[in-house]
Tab-separated table of C-alpha atoms in Angstrom:
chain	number	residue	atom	x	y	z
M	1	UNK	CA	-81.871	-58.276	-41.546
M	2	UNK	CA	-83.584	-55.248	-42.851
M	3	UNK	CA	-85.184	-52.699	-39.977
M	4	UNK	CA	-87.443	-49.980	-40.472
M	5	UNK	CA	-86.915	-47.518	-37.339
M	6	UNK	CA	-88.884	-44.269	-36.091
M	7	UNK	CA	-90.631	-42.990	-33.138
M	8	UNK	CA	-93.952	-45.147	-31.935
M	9	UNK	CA	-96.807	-42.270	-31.690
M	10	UNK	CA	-100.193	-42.573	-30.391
M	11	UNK	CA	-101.901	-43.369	-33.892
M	12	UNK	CA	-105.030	-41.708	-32.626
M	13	UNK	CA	-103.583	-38.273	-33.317
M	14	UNK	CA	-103.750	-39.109	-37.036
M	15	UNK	CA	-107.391	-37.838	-36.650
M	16	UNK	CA	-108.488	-34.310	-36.997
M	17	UNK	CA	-109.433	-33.140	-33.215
M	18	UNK	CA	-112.857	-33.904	-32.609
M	19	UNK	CA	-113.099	-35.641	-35.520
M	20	UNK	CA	-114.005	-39.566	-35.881
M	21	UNK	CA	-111.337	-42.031	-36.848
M	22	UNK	CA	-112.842	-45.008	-39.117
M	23	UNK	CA	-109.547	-46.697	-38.797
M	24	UNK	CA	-109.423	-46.994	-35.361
M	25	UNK	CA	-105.681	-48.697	-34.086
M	26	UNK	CA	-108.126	-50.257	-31.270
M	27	UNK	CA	-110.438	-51.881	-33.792
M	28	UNK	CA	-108.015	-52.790	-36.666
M	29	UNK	CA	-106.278	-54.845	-33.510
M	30	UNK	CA	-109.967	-56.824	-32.886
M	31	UNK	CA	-109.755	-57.072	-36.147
M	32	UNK	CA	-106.195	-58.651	-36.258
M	33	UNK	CA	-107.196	-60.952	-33.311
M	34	UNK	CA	-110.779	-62.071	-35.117
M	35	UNK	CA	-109.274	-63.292	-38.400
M	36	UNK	CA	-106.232	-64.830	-35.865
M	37	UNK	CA	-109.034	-66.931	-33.901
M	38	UNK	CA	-110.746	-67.880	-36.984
M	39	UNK	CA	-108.480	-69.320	-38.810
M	40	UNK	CA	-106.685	-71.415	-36.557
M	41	UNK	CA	-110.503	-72.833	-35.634
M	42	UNK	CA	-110.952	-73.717	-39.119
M	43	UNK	CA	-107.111	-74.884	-38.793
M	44	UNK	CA	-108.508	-76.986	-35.535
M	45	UNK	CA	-111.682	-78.185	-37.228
M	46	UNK	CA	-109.702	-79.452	-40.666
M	47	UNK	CA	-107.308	-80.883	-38.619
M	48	UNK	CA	-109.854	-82.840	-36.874
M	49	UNK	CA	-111.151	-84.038	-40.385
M	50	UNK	CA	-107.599	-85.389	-40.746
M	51	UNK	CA	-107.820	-87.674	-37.289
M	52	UNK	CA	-110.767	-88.635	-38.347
M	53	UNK	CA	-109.134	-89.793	-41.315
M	54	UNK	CA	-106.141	-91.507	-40.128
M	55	UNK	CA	-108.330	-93.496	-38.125
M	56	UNK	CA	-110.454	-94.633	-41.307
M	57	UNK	CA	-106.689	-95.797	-42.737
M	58	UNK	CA	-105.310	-97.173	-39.617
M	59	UNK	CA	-108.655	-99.471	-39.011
M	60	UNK	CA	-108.890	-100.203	-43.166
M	61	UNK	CA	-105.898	-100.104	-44.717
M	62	UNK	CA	-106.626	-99.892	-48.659
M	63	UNK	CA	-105.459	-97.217	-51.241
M	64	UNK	CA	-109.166	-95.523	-50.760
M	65	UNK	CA	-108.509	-95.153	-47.122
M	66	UNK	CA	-105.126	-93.907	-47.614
M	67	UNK	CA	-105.770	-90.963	-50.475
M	68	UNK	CA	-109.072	-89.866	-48.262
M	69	UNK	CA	-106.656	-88.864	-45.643
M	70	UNK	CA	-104.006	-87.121	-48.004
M	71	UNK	CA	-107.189	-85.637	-49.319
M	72	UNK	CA	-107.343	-84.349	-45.623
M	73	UNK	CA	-104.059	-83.624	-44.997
M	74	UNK	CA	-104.101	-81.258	-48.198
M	75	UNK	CA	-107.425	-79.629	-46.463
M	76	UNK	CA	-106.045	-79.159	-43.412
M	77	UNK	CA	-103.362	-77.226	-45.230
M	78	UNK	CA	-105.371	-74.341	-46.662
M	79	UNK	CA	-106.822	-72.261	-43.501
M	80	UNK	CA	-103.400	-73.310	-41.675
M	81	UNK	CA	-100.864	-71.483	-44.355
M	82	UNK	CA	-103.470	-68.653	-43.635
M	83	UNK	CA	-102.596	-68.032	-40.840
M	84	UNK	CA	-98.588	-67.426	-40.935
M	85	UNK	CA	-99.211	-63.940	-41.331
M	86	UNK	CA	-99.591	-64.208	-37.174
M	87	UNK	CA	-96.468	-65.725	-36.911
M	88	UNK	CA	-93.820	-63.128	-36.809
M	89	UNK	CA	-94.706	-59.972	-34.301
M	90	UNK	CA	-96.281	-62.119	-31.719
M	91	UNK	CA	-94.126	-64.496	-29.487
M	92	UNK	CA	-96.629	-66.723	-28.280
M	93	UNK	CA	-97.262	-68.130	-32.051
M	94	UNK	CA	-93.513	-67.867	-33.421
M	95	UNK	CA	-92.597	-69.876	-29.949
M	96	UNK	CA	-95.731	-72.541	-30.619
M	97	UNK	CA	-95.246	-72.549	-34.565
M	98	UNK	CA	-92.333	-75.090	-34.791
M	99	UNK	CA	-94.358	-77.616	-33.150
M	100	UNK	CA	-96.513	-77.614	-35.687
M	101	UNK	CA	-95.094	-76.540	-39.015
M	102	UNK	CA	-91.325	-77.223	-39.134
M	103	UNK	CA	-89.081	-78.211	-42.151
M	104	UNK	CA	-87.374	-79.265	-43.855
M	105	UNK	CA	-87.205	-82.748	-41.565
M	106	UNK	CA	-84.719	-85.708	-41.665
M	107	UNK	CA	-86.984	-88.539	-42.850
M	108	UNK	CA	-84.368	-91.078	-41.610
M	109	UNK	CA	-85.148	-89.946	-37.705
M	110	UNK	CA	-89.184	-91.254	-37.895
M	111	UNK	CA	-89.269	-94.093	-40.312
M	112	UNK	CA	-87.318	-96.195	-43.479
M	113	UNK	CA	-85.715	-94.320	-45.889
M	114	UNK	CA	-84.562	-95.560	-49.566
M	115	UNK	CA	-80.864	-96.238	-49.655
M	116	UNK	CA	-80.077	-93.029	-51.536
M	117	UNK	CA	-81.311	-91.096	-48.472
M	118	UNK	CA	-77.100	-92.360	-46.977
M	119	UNK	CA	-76.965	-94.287	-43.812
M	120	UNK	CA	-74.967	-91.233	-41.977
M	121	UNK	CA	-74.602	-87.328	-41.628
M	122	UNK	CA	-71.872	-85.163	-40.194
M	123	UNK	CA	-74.605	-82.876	-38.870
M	124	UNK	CA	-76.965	-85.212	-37.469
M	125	UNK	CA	-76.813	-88.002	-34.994
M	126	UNK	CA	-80.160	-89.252	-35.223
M	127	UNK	CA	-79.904	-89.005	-38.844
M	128	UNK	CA	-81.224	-92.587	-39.324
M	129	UNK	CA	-82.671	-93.627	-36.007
M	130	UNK	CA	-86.105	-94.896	-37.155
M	131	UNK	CA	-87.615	-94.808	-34.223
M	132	UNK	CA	-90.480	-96.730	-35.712
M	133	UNK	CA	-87.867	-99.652	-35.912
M	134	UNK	CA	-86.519	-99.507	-32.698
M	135	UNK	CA	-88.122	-99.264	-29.328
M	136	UNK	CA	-85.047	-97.985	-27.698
M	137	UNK	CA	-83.313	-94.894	-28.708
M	138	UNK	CA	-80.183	-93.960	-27.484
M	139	UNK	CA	-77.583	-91.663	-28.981
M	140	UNK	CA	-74.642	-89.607	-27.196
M	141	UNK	CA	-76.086	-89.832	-24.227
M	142	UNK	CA	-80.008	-89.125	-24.858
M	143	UNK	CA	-81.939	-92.021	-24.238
M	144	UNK	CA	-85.799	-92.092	-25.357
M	145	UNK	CA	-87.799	-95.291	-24.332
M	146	UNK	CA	-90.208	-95.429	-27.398
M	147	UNK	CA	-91.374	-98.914	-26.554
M	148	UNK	CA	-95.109	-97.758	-27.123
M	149	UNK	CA	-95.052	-93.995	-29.659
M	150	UNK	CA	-97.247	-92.316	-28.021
M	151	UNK	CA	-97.513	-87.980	-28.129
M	152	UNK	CA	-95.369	-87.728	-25.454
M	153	UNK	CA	-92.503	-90.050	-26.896
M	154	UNK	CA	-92.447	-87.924	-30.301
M	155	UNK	CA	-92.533	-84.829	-28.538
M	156	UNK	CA	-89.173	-85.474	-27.060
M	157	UNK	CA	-87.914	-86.768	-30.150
M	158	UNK	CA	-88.555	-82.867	-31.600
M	159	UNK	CA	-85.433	-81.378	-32.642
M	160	UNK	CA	-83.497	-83.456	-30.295
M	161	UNK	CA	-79.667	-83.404	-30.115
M	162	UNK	CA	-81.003	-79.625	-30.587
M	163	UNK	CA	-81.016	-80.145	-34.421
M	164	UNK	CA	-83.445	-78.076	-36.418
M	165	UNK	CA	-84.184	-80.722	-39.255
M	166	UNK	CA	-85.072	-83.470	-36.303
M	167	UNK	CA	-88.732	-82.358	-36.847
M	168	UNK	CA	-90.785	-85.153	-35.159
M	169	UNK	CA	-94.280	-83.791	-35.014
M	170	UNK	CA	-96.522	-81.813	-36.950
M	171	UNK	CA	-97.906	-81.027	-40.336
M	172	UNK	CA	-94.745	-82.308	-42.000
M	173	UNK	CA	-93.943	-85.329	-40.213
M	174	UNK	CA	-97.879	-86.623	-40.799
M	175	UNK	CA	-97.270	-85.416	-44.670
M	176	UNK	CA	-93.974	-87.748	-44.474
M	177	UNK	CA	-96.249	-91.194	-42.979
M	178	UNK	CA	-98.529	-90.308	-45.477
M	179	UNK	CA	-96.891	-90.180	-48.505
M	180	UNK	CA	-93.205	-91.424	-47.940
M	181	UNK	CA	-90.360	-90.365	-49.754
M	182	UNK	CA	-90.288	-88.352	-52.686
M	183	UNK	CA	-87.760	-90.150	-54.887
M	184	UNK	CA	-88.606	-88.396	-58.317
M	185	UNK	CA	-86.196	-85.185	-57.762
M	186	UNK	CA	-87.559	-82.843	-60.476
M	187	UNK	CA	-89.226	-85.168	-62.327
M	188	UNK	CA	-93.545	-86.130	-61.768
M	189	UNK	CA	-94.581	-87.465	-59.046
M	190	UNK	CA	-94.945	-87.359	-55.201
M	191	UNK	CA	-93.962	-89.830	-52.302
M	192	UNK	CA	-95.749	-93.139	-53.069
M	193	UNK	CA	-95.961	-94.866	-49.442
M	194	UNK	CA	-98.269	-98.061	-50.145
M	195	UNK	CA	-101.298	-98.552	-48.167
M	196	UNK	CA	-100.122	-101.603	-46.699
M	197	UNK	CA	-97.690	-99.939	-44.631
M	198	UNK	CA	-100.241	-99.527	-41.979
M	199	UNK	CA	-101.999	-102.893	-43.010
M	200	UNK	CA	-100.927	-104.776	-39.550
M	201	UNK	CA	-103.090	-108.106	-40.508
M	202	UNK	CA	-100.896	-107.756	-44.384
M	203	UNK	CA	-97.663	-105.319	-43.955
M	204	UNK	CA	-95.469	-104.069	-46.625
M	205	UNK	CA	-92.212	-105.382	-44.590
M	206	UNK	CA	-92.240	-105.199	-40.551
M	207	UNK	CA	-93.290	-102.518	-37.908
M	208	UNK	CA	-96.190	-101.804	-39.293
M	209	UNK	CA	-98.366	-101.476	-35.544
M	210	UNK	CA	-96.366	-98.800	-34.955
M	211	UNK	CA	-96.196	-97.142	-37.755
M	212	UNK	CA	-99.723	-96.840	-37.155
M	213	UNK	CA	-98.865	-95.850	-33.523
M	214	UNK	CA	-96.841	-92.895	-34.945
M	215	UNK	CA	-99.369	-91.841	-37.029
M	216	UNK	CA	-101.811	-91.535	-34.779
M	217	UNK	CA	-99.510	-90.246	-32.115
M	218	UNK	CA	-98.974	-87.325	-34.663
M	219	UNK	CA	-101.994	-86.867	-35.369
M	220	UNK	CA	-103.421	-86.160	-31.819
M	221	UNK	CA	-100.597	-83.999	-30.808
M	222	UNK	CA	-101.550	-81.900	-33.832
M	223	UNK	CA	-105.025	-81.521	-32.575
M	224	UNK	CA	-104.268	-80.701	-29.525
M	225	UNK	CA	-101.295	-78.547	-30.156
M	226	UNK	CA	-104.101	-76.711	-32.307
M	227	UNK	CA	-106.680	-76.382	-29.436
M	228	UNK	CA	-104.012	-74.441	-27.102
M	229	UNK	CA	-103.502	-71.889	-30.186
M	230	UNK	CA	-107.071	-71.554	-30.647
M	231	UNK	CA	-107.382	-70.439	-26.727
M	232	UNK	CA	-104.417	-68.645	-27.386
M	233	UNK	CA	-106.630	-66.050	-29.768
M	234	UNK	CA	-110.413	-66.563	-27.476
M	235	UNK	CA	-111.564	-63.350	-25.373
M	236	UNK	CA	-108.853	-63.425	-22.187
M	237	UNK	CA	-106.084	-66.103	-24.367
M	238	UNK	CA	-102.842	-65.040	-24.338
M	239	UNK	CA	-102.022	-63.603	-27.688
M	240	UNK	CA	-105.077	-61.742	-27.704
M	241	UNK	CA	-104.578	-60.461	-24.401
M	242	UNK	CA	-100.925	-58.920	-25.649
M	243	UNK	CA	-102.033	-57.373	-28.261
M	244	UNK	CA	-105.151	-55.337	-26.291
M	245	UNK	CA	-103.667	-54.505	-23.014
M	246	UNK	CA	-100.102	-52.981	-24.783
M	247	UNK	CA	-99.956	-49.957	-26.744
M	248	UNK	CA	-101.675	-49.551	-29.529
M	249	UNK	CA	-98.594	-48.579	-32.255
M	250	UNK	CA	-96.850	-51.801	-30.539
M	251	UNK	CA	-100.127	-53.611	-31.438
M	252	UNK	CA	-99.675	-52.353	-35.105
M	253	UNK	CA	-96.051	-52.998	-35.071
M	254	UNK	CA	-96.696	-56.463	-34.387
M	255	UNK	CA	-98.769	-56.849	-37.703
M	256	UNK	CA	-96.598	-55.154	-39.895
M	257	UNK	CA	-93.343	-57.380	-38.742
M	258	UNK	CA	-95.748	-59.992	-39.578
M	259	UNK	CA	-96.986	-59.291	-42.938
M	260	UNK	CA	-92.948	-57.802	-43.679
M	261	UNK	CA	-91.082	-60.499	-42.183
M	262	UNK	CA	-93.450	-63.678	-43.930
M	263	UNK	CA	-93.244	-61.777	-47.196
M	264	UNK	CA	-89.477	-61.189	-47.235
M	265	UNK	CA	-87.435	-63.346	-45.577
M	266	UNK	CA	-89.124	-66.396	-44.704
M	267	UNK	CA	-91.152	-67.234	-47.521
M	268	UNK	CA	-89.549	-65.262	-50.665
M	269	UNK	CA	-86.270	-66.063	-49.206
M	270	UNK	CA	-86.272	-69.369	-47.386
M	271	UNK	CA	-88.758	-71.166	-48.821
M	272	UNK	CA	-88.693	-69.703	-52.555
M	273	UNK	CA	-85.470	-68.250	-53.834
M	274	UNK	CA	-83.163	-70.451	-52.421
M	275	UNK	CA	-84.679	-73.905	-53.843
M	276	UNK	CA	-84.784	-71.773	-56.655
M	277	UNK	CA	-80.968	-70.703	-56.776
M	278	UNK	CA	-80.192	-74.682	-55.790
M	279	UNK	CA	-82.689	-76.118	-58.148
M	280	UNK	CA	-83.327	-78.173	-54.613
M	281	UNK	CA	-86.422	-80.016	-54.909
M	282	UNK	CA	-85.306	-80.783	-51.030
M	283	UNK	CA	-86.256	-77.136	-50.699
M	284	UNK	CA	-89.592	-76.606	-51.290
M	285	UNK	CA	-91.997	-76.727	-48.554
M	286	UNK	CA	-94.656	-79.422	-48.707
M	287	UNK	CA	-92.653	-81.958	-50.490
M	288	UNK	CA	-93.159	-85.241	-49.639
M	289	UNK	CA	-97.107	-84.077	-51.203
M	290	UNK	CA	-96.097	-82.136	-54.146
M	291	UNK	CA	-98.466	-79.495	-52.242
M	292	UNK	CA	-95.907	-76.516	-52.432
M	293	UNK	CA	-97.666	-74.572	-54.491
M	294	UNK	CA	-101.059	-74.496	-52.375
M	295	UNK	CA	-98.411	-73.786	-49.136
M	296	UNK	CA	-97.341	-70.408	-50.996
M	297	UNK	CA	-100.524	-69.382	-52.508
M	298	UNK	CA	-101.901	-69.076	-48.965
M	299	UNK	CA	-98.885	-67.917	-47.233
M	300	UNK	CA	-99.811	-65.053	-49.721
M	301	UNK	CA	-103.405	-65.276	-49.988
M	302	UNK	CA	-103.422	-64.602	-45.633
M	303	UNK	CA	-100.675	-61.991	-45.859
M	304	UNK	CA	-103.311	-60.230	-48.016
M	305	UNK	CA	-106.207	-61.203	-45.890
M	306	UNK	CA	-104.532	-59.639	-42.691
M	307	UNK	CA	-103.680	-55.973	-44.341
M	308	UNK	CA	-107.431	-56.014	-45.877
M	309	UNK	CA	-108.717	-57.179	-42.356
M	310	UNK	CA	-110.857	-60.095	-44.074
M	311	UNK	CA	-110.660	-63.628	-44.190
M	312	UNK	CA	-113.256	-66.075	-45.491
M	313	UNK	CA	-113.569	-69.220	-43.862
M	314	UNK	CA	-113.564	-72.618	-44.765
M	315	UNK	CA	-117.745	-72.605	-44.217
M	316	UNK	CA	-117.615	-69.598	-47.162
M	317	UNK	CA	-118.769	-66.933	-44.215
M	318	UNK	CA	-116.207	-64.305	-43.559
M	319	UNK	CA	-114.594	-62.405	-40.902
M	320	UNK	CA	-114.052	-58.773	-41.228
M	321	UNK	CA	-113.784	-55.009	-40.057
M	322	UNK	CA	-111.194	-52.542	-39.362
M	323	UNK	CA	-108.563	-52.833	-41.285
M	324	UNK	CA	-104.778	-51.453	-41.974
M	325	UNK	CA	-105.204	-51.176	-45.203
M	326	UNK	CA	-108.237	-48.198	-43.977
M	327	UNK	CA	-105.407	-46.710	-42.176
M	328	UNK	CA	-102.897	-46.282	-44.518
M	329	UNK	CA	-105.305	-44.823	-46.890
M	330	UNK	CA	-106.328	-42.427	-44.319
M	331	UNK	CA	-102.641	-41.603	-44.007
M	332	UNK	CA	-101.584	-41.248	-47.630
M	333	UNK	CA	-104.034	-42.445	-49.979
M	334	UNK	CA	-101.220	-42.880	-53.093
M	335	UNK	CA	-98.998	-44.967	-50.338
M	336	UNK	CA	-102.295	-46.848	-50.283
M	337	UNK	CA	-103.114	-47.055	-54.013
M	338	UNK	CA	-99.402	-48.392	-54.235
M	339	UNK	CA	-99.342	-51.270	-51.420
M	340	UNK	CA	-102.708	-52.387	-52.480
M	341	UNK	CA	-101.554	-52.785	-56.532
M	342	UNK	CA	-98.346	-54.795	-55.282
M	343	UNK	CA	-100.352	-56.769	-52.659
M	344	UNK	CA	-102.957	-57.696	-55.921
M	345	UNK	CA	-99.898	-58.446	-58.117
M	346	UNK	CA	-98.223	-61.032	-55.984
M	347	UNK	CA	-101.615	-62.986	-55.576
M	348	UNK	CA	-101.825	-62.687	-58.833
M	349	UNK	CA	-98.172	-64.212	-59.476
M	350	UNK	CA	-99.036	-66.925	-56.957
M	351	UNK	CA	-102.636	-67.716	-58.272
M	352	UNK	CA	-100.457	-68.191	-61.993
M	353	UNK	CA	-97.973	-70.283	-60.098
M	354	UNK	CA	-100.909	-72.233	-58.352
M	355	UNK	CA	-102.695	-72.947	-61.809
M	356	UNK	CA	-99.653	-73.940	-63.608
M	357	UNK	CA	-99.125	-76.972	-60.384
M	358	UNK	CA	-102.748	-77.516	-60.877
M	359	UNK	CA	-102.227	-77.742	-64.769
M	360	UNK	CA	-99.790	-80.946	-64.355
M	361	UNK	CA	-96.312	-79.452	-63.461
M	362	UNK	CA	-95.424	-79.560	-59.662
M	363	UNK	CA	-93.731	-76.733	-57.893
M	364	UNK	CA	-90.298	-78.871	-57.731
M	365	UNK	CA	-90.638	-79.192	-61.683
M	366	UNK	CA	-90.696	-75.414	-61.662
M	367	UNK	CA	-87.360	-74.825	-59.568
M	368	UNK	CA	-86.106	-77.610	-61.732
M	369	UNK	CA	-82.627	-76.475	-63.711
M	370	UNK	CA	-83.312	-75.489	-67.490
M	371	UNK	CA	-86.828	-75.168	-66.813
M	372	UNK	CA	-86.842	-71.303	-67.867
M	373	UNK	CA	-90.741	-70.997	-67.862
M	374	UNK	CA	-91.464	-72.796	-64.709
M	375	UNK	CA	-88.018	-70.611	-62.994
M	376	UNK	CA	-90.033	-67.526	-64.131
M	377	UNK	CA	-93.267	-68.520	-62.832
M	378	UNK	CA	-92.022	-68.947	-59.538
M	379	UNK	CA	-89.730	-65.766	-59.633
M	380	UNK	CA	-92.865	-63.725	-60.387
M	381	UNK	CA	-94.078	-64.604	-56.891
M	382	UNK	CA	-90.543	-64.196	-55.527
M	383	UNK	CA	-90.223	-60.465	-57.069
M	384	UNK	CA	-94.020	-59.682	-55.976
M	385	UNK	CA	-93.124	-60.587	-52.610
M	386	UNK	CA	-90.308	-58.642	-52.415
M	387	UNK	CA	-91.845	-55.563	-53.932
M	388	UNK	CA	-94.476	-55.527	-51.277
M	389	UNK	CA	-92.162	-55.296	-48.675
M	390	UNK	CA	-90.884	-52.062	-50.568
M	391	UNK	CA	-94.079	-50.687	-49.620
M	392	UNK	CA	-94.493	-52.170	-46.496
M	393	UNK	CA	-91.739	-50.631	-45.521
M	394	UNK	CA	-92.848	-47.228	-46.392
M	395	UNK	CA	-96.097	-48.105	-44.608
M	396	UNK	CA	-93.989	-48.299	-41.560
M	397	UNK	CA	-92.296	-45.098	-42.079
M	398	UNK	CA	-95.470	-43.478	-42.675
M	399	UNK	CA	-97.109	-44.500	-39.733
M	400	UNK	CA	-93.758	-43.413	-38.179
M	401	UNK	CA	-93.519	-47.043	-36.576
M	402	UNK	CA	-90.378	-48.168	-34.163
M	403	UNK	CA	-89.124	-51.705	-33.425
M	404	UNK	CA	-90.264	-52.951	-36.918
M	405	UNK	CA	-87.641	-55.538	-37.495
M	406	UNK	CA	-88.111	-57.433	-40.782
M	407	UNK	CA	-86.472	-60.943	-41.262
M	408	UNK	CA	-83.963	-61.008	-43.972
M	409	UNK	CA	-82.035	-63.974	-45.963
M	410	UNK	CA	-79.050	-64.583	-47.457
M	411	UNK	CA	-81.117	-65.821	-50.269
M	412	UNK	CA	-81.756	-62.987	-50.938
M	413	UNK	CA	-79.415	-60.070	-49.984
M	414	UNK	CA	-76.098	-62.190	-50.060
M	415	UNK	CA	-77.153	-64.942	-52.881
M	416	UNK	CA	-73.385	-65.709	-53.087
M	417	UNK	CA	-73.416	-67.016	-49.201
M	418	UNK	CA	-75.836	-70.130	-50.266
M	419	UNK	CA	-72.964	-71.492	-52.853
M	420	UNK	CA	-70.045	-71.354	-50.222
């Protein structure tokens, strides 16, 4: 865990007396909360394109019906990653997020695996439940009646047994009923889930009806789970509210383990460098979609969008004002010049990486082992990422920031610990 420590200060004395402050802390925090709102409402609206979607598959079953909603899903991705940069720093979203966005999953808990996938794990109970095959589950004592899968039923089923990978709702759970599998390792290709496994008049093998019941359980909790965070980020919501009635250096704080913590340890750590030491396609983030690459790039692209204080949205308008980038330069314009060049050269790396997946190699060809130009490609990002939180860090100390804790990973400062 790396932490940056000082004294908090009221930022307002960086101005002169009687002078104006452009970069008001007050404003860059509107700011912060304006580009929070927006995105998850474009998060909300895309993920309402999705529902509308699944319900086009669920009433038609057909391969048309079926890619229109991964088109969707893959949508509904973009404003969402955006918005990680909100994560870390504020409680409210970091408590909420897991609903919503965790992985890896167990694929064996929701639905039919392939017989590779094993048929037991030391770690997991409810490693192969397949709760879309069975209407009663019941393991060490936790009984679920999932008769009819409704929201409620696959909320309890999240991370029960208290197990991390029994991820049950969200993003990744819809990605896995969409797609299936991926069998192909770190070879082409993505999951490959026929139509006709929500074709209830014509079904692949059985349990098909609630497959579609699953799906569109999912689906609706994801909606609404994205309609609290929206309110969450409104005029008088809860995160919102934190952030303008504390202090304004906590306020600033709260960004900056944020922007830190995304760049460093979860997402150059977790979700990059250690598929990369493992070669693990299981490791990469979207994977069932072979949509990885589009998950970093705006993990990135909003990282950059919160220090600028701008964020276009889905409709091409943009949100904008106040910004901590203003501040820093106000503070020390080189410290400025130098977080703004490493902020531009991990985009950069990421937009390479992007184009390279969009070019006909997939992000878990890239980790693959003895793939030395697609390792690079991804390392690029991975060293960009971790560069910027060089000089994020030395935007904290120049701001003379406390309680700026950002998240480490053995990934990356004790490599060695992933192999034992």
């Amino acid at each position: 865990m790396r932490t940056a420590t000082g004294t908090a200060i009221l930022l307002m004395a960086l101005a002169v007396p009687g002078s104006a402050v452009a970069a008001d802390p007050g404003k860059i925090l509107v700011t912060y909360s304006d580009i929070a709102l927006a995105g998850y409402e474009d998060s909300l609206t895309t993920a309402k394109s999705l529902d509308a979607a699944i319900e086009a598959l669920v009433a038609a079953p057909s391969q048309e019906t079926l890619h229109a909603a991964r088109a969707a899903w893959i949508a509904a991705r973009v404003p969402y990653q955006q918005t990680e940069a909100f994560r870390f720093g504020n409680a409210i979203v970091d408590e909420w997020e897991g609903r919503v966005n965790a992985w890896p999953l167990d694929e064996g808990l929701i639905d039919y695996v392939d017989a590779s996938y094993g048929t037991e794990s030391d770690a997991n109970a409810f490693y192969t439940v397949n709760v879309i095959a069975n209407a009663q589950v019941s393991i060490g004592g936790e009984t679920v009646d999932a008769s009819t899968i409704t929201p409620e039923v696959i909320q309890s089923l999240q991370e029960i047994g208290g197990i991390e990978a029994n991820v049950a709702t969200g993003y990744h759970a819809i990605e896995f009923l969409l797609w299936g599998q991926d069998l192909n390792g770190t070879n082409a290709g993505a999951g490959n889930r026929p139509a006709t496994d929500f074709d209830t008049a014509n079904c692949t093998g059985s349990n098909c009806d609630r497959r579609v019941q699953y799906l569109t359980a999912a689906s609706d909790l994801l909606v609404a789970d994205l309609e609290e965070m929206v309110a969450n980020w409104q005029t008088g919501g809860g995160a919102r509210a934190a952030l303008a009635e504390g202090d304004e250096a906590k306020g600033l704080t709260a960004i900056l383990t944020g922007l830190g913590s995304l760049s460093y340890g979860e997402l150059a750590g977790e979700r990059m460098k250690l598929g990369l030491l493992l070669h693990d396609p299981e490791e990469e983030h979207d994977c069932f979609a072979d949509n990885t690459h589009n998950s970093h790039y705006y993990d990135v692209k909003g990282i950059t969008n919160v220090y600028h204080g701008r964020y276009e949205r889905i409709d091409g308008s943009t949100v904008n004002g106040p910004s901590l980038a203003e501040l820093v330069r106000e503070t020390d314009a080189a410290l400025a010049d130098e977080t703004e060049t490493k902020l531009a050269a991990t985009l950069a790396a990421a937009e390479a990486m992007k184009a390279r997946a969009e070019g006909g190699e997939a992000y878990d060809q890239m980790i693959g082992e003895g793939n030395e130009a697609g390792n690079e490609a991804v390392q690029a990002v991975i060293d960009g990422l971790v560069d910027q939180t060089r000089s994020l860090e030395r935007v904290i100390a120049a701001l003379d920031l406390g309680g700026v804790t950002i998240e480490g990973s053995d990934s990356l400062d004790n490599p060695g610990a992933v192999f034992e």
